[in-house]
Amino acid sequence: MPAHRMNSSLTLPTELLTEIFQLCDPDLADRDVRYASDIPLMQEHPWLLTRVCQRWRALALSTPWLWRYIDVNISLHSAGVLQLVSLFLERSSPCPITLRLTGLNWYSNTLVLERLISASDRWEHLKLLGSVSMVDALESVRGKLPQLRCLETDVSEMEWGSRPRVIDLFADAPRLRRAVTLRRYGVSYILPWQQLVNYKGPMLNDLEATLERLTKFSRLVTLDMSRTSSEYSESTTEYPIVHLPHLRTLSLRTWSTDPDDVINHLCLPALVSMTIDCSSVDICGAITALVDRSHCTIESITLALEMDEEMDTSLILVLASTPQLKHLVLEASHFSDDLLIGLTPPNVLVPRLETLELRDGKFDQNLLLEMVEARFASGEGALRRLGLSLDVNDIQHELVRRMDVLIDLGFIVERLQN
């Protein structure tokens, strides 16, 4: 075949092919730890690259990082799993690996588990979904995780009422920086808290225990905590303020009404972004006090609130305390006229606001239009994007017409899903 008629993908420079391989990198690192995988290793993307042509095959087989993602459902009895796991480990050597290990019934696949354990010194990102007994089966990796940087776990006792378990298997992982521990009945963790930069996990069931845990996070930059049960022990005891000097992003979510208890005991001078989801009537006051106490510069706020007249006033005070705010997301049943008027020039709250999202709530569409038009016309630092979750039957013709004019001028309007 003449050279000019050859498939261009077969004649690409090796450097460009390598970049293409990188773009084909799998999303195993983003696969949700909560859902067991049934994807056989034979379907992972390195095999696809080996089937294009002989040159692609040779390059794929000699590129270790292509084989560093190993996703195994230990409960499946697929033929050849041990051989495939060994093949991935050999071809990925000496690269650090990402291991996603799922399943409850690991007993019939002990050889697979042993083979994975033999490479524990290369585990960089570990995702576990299963029972505590599977964690017990990994006991031999204790103290042998020199590369582990990210840990995500969703493990539970097999039976309700089993004795509480404290998992300390990963307490000695010198490079661990990110941990996600999903809450399950009867399971808690001991981790090298002082090393962590990013942590997502449950609030503990009383304020003292939660604050004690927070005092250990001396290097934390991102914190995401939630309480999924209504069990919470209130306390009248005075506790000292917890200083987290490096924390930039805070997320608190709860079904109960008391996250303000935690916020009232924090000082976060580096805080830039905050997400709060709760129904406490005092939460806005707690946020305002936190900002004042911390002397921080908040640029992004996401609030999901139970709005009433008192909360309207408190929310306006929050916005008044965050003049550097650029991104604001509000989720509530309604948004008051006072709020929209407060956001409208000339005496405007949050003058640097660039993005505004109003989720799930009703509002006066004329006041919204006046606010958006005035802010968009204000020039540099003006509002550039608006997100709304509106039922199509609630959208007024005038809102559509005037938003179309703004869109033609470069304004961005996005309809959000309810």
XYZ file of C-alpha atoms in Angstrom:
418
model
C 0.000 0.000 0.000
C 1.417 3.461 -0.863
C 2.616 5.396 2.170
C 0.181 8.253 1.540
C -2.744 5.816 1.752
C -1.710 4.218 5.034
C -3.910 4.737 8.069
C -2.508 7.814 9.812
C -2.969 6.164 13.219
C -0.329 3.597 12.227
C 2.331 6.185 11.356
C 2.019 8.555 14.301
C 5.203 9.375 16.231
C 5.662 7.328 19.399
C 5.427 10.450 21.575
C 2.024 11.307 20.090
C 0.809 7.735 20.480
C 1.789 7.850 24.138
C -0.303 10.994 24.572
C -3.245 9.229 22.922
C -2.811 6.355 25.359
C -2.906 8.831 28.225
C -6.195 10.255 26.941
C -7.562 6.700 26.888
C -6.625 6.232 30.540
C -9.469 4.544 32.449
C -11.562 6.199 35.088
C -11.004 3.495 37.702
C -9.794 6.119 40.155
C -13.235 7.743 39.877
C -15.346 4.604 40.059
C -17.604 4.788 43.081
C -16.254 2.594 45.857
C -19.814 1.741 46.928
C -20.684 -0.330 43.884
C -19.153 -3.718 43.241
C -17.567 -4.177 39.854
C -18.441 -6.931 37.428
C -16.030 -5.693 34.765
C -13.638 -8.532 33.869
C -10.017 -7.550 33.659
C -10.052 -8.704 30.034
C -12.299 -5.746 29.169
C -10.022 -3.087 30.636
C -8.689 -0.572 28.192
C -5.067 -1.778 27.727
C -6.380 -4.792 25.826
C -8.274 -2.558 23.414
C -5.084 -0.690 22.570
C -3.281 -3.959 21.822
C -5.864 -4.871 19.167
C -5.393 -1.875 16.854
C -2.231 -3.029 15.125
C 1.111 -4.682 15.813
C 2.845 -1.387 16.561
C 0.176 -0.259 19.028
C 0.313 -3.677 20.670
C 4.078 -3.524 21.128
C 3.908 -0.022 22.592
C 1.010 -0.893 24.923
C 2.776 -3.995 26.205
C 5.917 -1.971 26.950
C 4.111 0.903 28.727
C 3.812 -0.102 32.420
C 1.475 2.690 33.544
C -1.239 1.450 31.152
C -1.614 -1.664 33.327
C -1.550 0.002 36.735
C -5.346 -0.084 37.288
C -6.540 -3.390 38.754
C -10.263 -3.798 39.408
C -11.204 -7.125 41.007
C -14.529 -8.360 42.328
C -13.227 -11.010 44.681
C -16.671 -12.649 44.883
C -16.674 -13.628 41.204
C -15.421 -17.060 40.272
C -14.240 -16.140 36.788
C -11.761 -18.498 35.224
C -8.263 -17.156 34.888
C -8.614 -14.263 37.370
C -5.375 -15.209 39.129
C -3.491 -15.297 35.833
C -4.956 -11.955 34.775
C -4.107 -10.296 38.083
C -0.557 -11.634 37.841
C -0.314 -10.392 34.260
C -1.435 -6.873 35.213
C 1.007 -6.796 38.134
C 3.898 -7.933 35.940
C 3.158 -5.565 33.069
C 2.629 -2.567 35.373
C 5.891 -3.113 37.239
C 7.512 -1.019 38.649
C 4.681 1.578 38.568
C 2.537 2.281 41.636
C -0.894 0.709 41.186
C -4.511 1.600 41.839
C -6.386 -1.360 43.294
C -10.164 -1.566 43.566
C -11.082 -4.638 45.585
C -14.766 -5.450 45.985
C -16.920 -8.323 47.152
C -17.965 -10.093 50.336
C -17.108 -13.715 49.602
C -13.330 -13.707 49.213
C -12.699 -17.146 50.732
C -12.673 -19.035 47.432
C -10.201 -16.588 45.898
C -7.465 -16.582 48.520
C -4.749 -17.080 45.891
C -5.869 -13.915 44.092
C -5.816 -12.014 47.367
C -2.362 -13.349 48.207
C -1.050 -12.302 44.796
C -2.357 -8.769 45.278
C -0.927 -8.631 48.800
C 2.491 -9.594 47.445
C 2.498 -6.252 45.596
C 1.301 -4.126 48.548
C 4.511 -2.102 48.416
C 3.180 -0.694 45.097
C -0.363 0.120 46.229
C -0.840 3.849 45.714
C -4.634 4.162 45.598
C -6.706 1.527 47.396
C -10.492 1.173 47.238
C -12.169 -1.435 49.423
C -15.804 -2.491 49.336
C -16.708 -5.513 51.427
C -16.882 -6.901 54.924
C -14.587 -6.470 57.902
C -13.466 -10.052 57.352
C -11.916 -8.995 54.037
C -9.946 -6.320 55.894
C -8.821 -9.029 58.319
C -7.610 -11.056 55.340
C -5.340 -8.129 54.406
C -3.612 -8.160 57.800
C -0.239 -9.054 56.297
C -0.011 -5.653 54.560
C 0.206 -3.895 57.946
C 3.277 -1.671 57.888
C 3.954 -2.611 54.244
C 2.232 0.254 52.448
C 5.081 2.659 51.647
C 3.414 4.070 48.503
C -0.202 4.357 49.702
C -1.442 7.917 49.138
C -5.213 7.488 48.863
C -7.558 5.163 50.760
C -11.302 4.739 50.158
C -13.250 2.235 52.223
C -16.824 1.055 52.554
C -16.661 -1.970 54.835
C -19.196 -3.287 57.311
C -19.875 -6.165 59.637
C -21.761 -8.990 58.000
C -24.358 -9.178 60.754
C -26.322 -6.477 62.552
C -25.449 -6.471 66.236
C -21.862 -7.643 65.772
C -19.369 -6.170 68.173
C -17.948 -2.775 67.131
C -14.724 -2.988 65.172
C -11.874 -0.527 65.028
C -9.861 -0.846 61.818
C -6.260 0.240 62.349
C -4.694 -1.679 59.472
C -3.785 1.559 57.665
C -2.485 3.500 60.667
C 1.095 3.009 59.471
C 1.064 4.374 55.931
C 3.725 7.107 55.788
C 2.544 8.699 52.515
C -1.208 8.555 53.083
C -2.687 11.973 52.301
C -6.315 11.355 51.290
C -8.897 9.141 52.989
C -12.594 8.463 52.425
C -14.276 6.338 55.086
C -17.972 5.764 54.469
C -19.980 5.276 57.627
C -21.164 1.754 58.361
C -22.695 0.325 61.510
C -20.150 -0.945 64.017
C -17.015 0.131 62.121
C -14.573 2.923 62.954
C -11.020 3.716 61.898
C -7.643 4.701 63.216
C -5.666 6.490 60.512
C -2.567 8.706 60.538
C -4.839 11.750 60.912
C -1.957 14.209 61.292
C -0.744 13.346 57.761
C -4.036 13.743 55.943
C -4.578 16.638 53.560
C -8.020 15.536 52.340
C -10.583 13.662 54.438
C -14.192 12.628 53.851
C -16.027 10.714 56.537
C -18.772 10.676 59.144
C -19.262 13.014 62.047
C -19.037 11.144 65.310
C -22.075 10.828 67.516
C -21.164 13.482 70.043
C -19.540 16.886 69.837
C -16.593 16.070 72.094
C -15.547 13.070 69.998
C -15.922 15.026 66.759
C -13.823 17.928 68.038
C -11.208 15.561 69.422
C -10.895 13.984 65.984
C -10.595 17.413 64.342
C -7.710 18.434 66.615
C -5.622 15.701 64.994
C -5.958 17.161 61.478
C -2.953 19.480 61.626
C -2.337 19.500 57.839
C -5.874 19.208 56.506
C -6.812 21.276 53.430
C -10.192 19.714 52.528
C -12.753 18.358 55.004
C -16.105 16.759 54.129
C -18.118 15.392 57.058
C -21.680 14.145 57.227
C -24.046 12.687 59.765
C -26.454 10.150 58.316
C -28.317 9.377 61.520
C -30.359 11.496 63.888
C -28.456 10.128 66.882
C -26.449 12.976 68.318
C -25.513 13.640 71.918
C -25.878 17.310 72.756
C -23.610 18.779 75.391
C -23.596 21.889 77.530
C -19.868 21.524 78.181
C -17.620 24.323 76.947
C -14.978 23.065 74.543
C -11.976 24.995 73.214
C -11.879 26.302 69.658
C -10.223 23.946 67.165
C -7.768 25.730 64.842
C -7.229 24.199 61.412
C -4.758 26.662 59.880
C -4.542 25.090 56.402
C -8.187 24.156 55.775
C -9.474 25.760 52.555
C -12.599 23.716 51.776
C -15.251 22.714 54.326
C -18.381 20.605 53.688
C -20.854 19.650 56.409
C -24.012 17.658 55.723
C -26.442 16.319 58.273
C -29.971 15.042 58.736
C -30.069 16.545 62.182
C -30.224 20.228 63.046
C -26.941 20.660 64.878
C -23.923 21.125 62.556
C -23.676 24.642 63.938
C -22.350 23.028 67.136
C -19.269 21.963 65.167
C -18.959 25.258 63.280
C -19.130 27.214 66.531
C -15.948 25.477 67.678
C -13.840 26.024 64.558
C -11.339 28.685 63.518
C -10.380 28.420 59.836
C -8.205 31.356 58.726
C -7.446 29.856 55.283
C -11.053 28.934 54.450
C -12.071 29.771 50.869
C -14.972 27.432 50.062
C -17.879 26.194 52.177
C -20.799 23.788 51.631
C -23.442 23.438 54.351
C -26.569 21.270 54.132
C -28.835 21.321 57.182
C -32.086 22.600 58.629
C -30.804 24.397 61.712
C -32.328 27.844 62.167
C -29.049 28.968 63.732
C -26.733 27.871 60.955
C -26.416 31.253 59.219
C -25.517 32.926 62.500
C -22.892 30.243 63.094
C -21.416 30.819 59.617
C -21.243 34.586 60.147
C -19.514 34.052 63.497
C -17.056 31.595 61.912
C -16.082 34.093 59.213
C -15.660 36.849 61.789
C -13.673 34.625 64.164
C -11.430 33.200 61.443
C -10.807 36.437 59.478
C -11.032 34.288 56.341
C -11.793 35.311 52.762
C -14.661 33.181 51.469
C -14.948 32.955 47.674
C -17.502 30.142 47.310
C -20.571 29.210 49.375
C -23.138 26.454 48.823
C -26.054 26.424 51.270
C -29.043 24.068 51.434
C -31.416 25.589 53.993
C -34.906 25.545 55.425
C -35.888 29.143 54.667
C -38.191 31.275 56.799
C -38.324 34.987 57.632
C -35.673 34.672 60.325
C -33.408 32.668 58.027
C -33.793 35.297 55.270
C -32.344 37.954 57.550
C -29.541 35.663 58.732
C -28.614 34.728 55.160
C -28.290 38.384 54.200
C -25.912 38.829 57.154
C -23.810 35.914 55.875
C -23.511 37.588 52.470
C -22.678 40.908 54.098
C -19.777 39.211 55.909
C -18.319 37.714 52.696
C -17.690 40.645 50.309
C -15.106 38.657 48.282
C -17.638 35.973 47.352
C -17.492 34.876 43.690
C -19.672 31.753 43.628
C -22.982 31.356 45.457
C -25.294 28.325 45.348
C -28.542 28.441 47.337
C -30.974 25.556 47.699
C -34.250 26.313 49.466
C -38.021 26.220 49.078
C -38.170 29.943 48.304
C -35.946 32.993 47.911
C -37.203 36.213 49.449
C -37.658 39.583 47.806
C -35.278 41.053 50.391
C -32.538 38.687 49.249
C -32.943 39.581 45.556
C -33.139 43.299 46.347
C -30.003 42.992 48.473
C -28.181 41.465 45.513
C -29.276 44.290 43.182
C -27.026 47.369 42.620
C -26.217 50.016 43.603
C -25.984 49.032 47.309
C -25.124 45.476 46.451
C -24.211 42.473 48.561
C -21.214 40.397 47.406
C -20.085 42.872 44.699
C -17.632 40.390 43.110
C -20.188 37.650 42.510
C -19.597 35.874 39.181
C -21.818 32.789 39.482
C -25.231 32.437 41.124
C -27.340 29.271 41.352
C -30.844 29.197 42.825
C -32.025 25.623 43.289
C -35.502 24.238 43.972
C -37.071 27.468 45.246
C -39.693 29.973 44.122
C -38.817 33.638 43.602
C -40.091 36.861 42.070
C -38.964 36.580 38.452
C -39.141 40.337 37.824
C -36.860 41.062 40.785
C -34.480 38.372 39.581
C -34.358 39.931 36.103
C -33.671 43.391 37.500
C -30.864 42.022 39.652
C -29.227 40.023 36.858
C -29.454 42.820 34.285
C -28.016 45.384 36.681
C -25.132 43.157 37.774
C -24.286 41.998 34.264
C -24.146 45.604 33.072
C -21.814 46.658 35.870
C -18.647 45.791 33.946
C -15.519 44.161 35.355
C -16.211 41.612 38.077
C -19.847 41.407 36.991
C -22.188 38.444 37.274
C -21.457 36.092 34.358
C -23.474 32.961 34.985
C -26.911 32.122 36.410
C -28.225 28.647 37.164
C -31.932 28.091 37.849
C -33.986 24.979 38.582
C -37.443 25.965 37.389
C -40.375 23.855 36.332
C -41.121 24.639 32.700
C -44.692 25.569 33.654
C -43.413 28.229 36.065
C -41.236 30.084 33.568
C -42.740 33.406 32.517
C -42.459 34.607 28.924
C -40.788 37.848 30.014
C -38.081 35.917 31.837
C -37.293 33.955 28.676
C -37.308 37.036 26.437
C -34.989 39.121 28.591
C -32.670 36.214 29.356
C -32.319 35.642 25.606
C -31.134 39.232 25.250
C -28.525 38.683 27.961
C -27.397 35.415 26.380
C -26.829 37.219 23.068
C -24.528 39.584 24.974
C -22.461 36.718 26.391
C -24.284 35.969 29.643
C -24.574 32.277 30.567
C -27.896 30.843 31.735
C -28.174 27.199 32.737
C -31.321 25.314 33.606
C -30.504 23.033 36.540
C -32.117 19.683 37.219
C -34.471 19.662 40.194
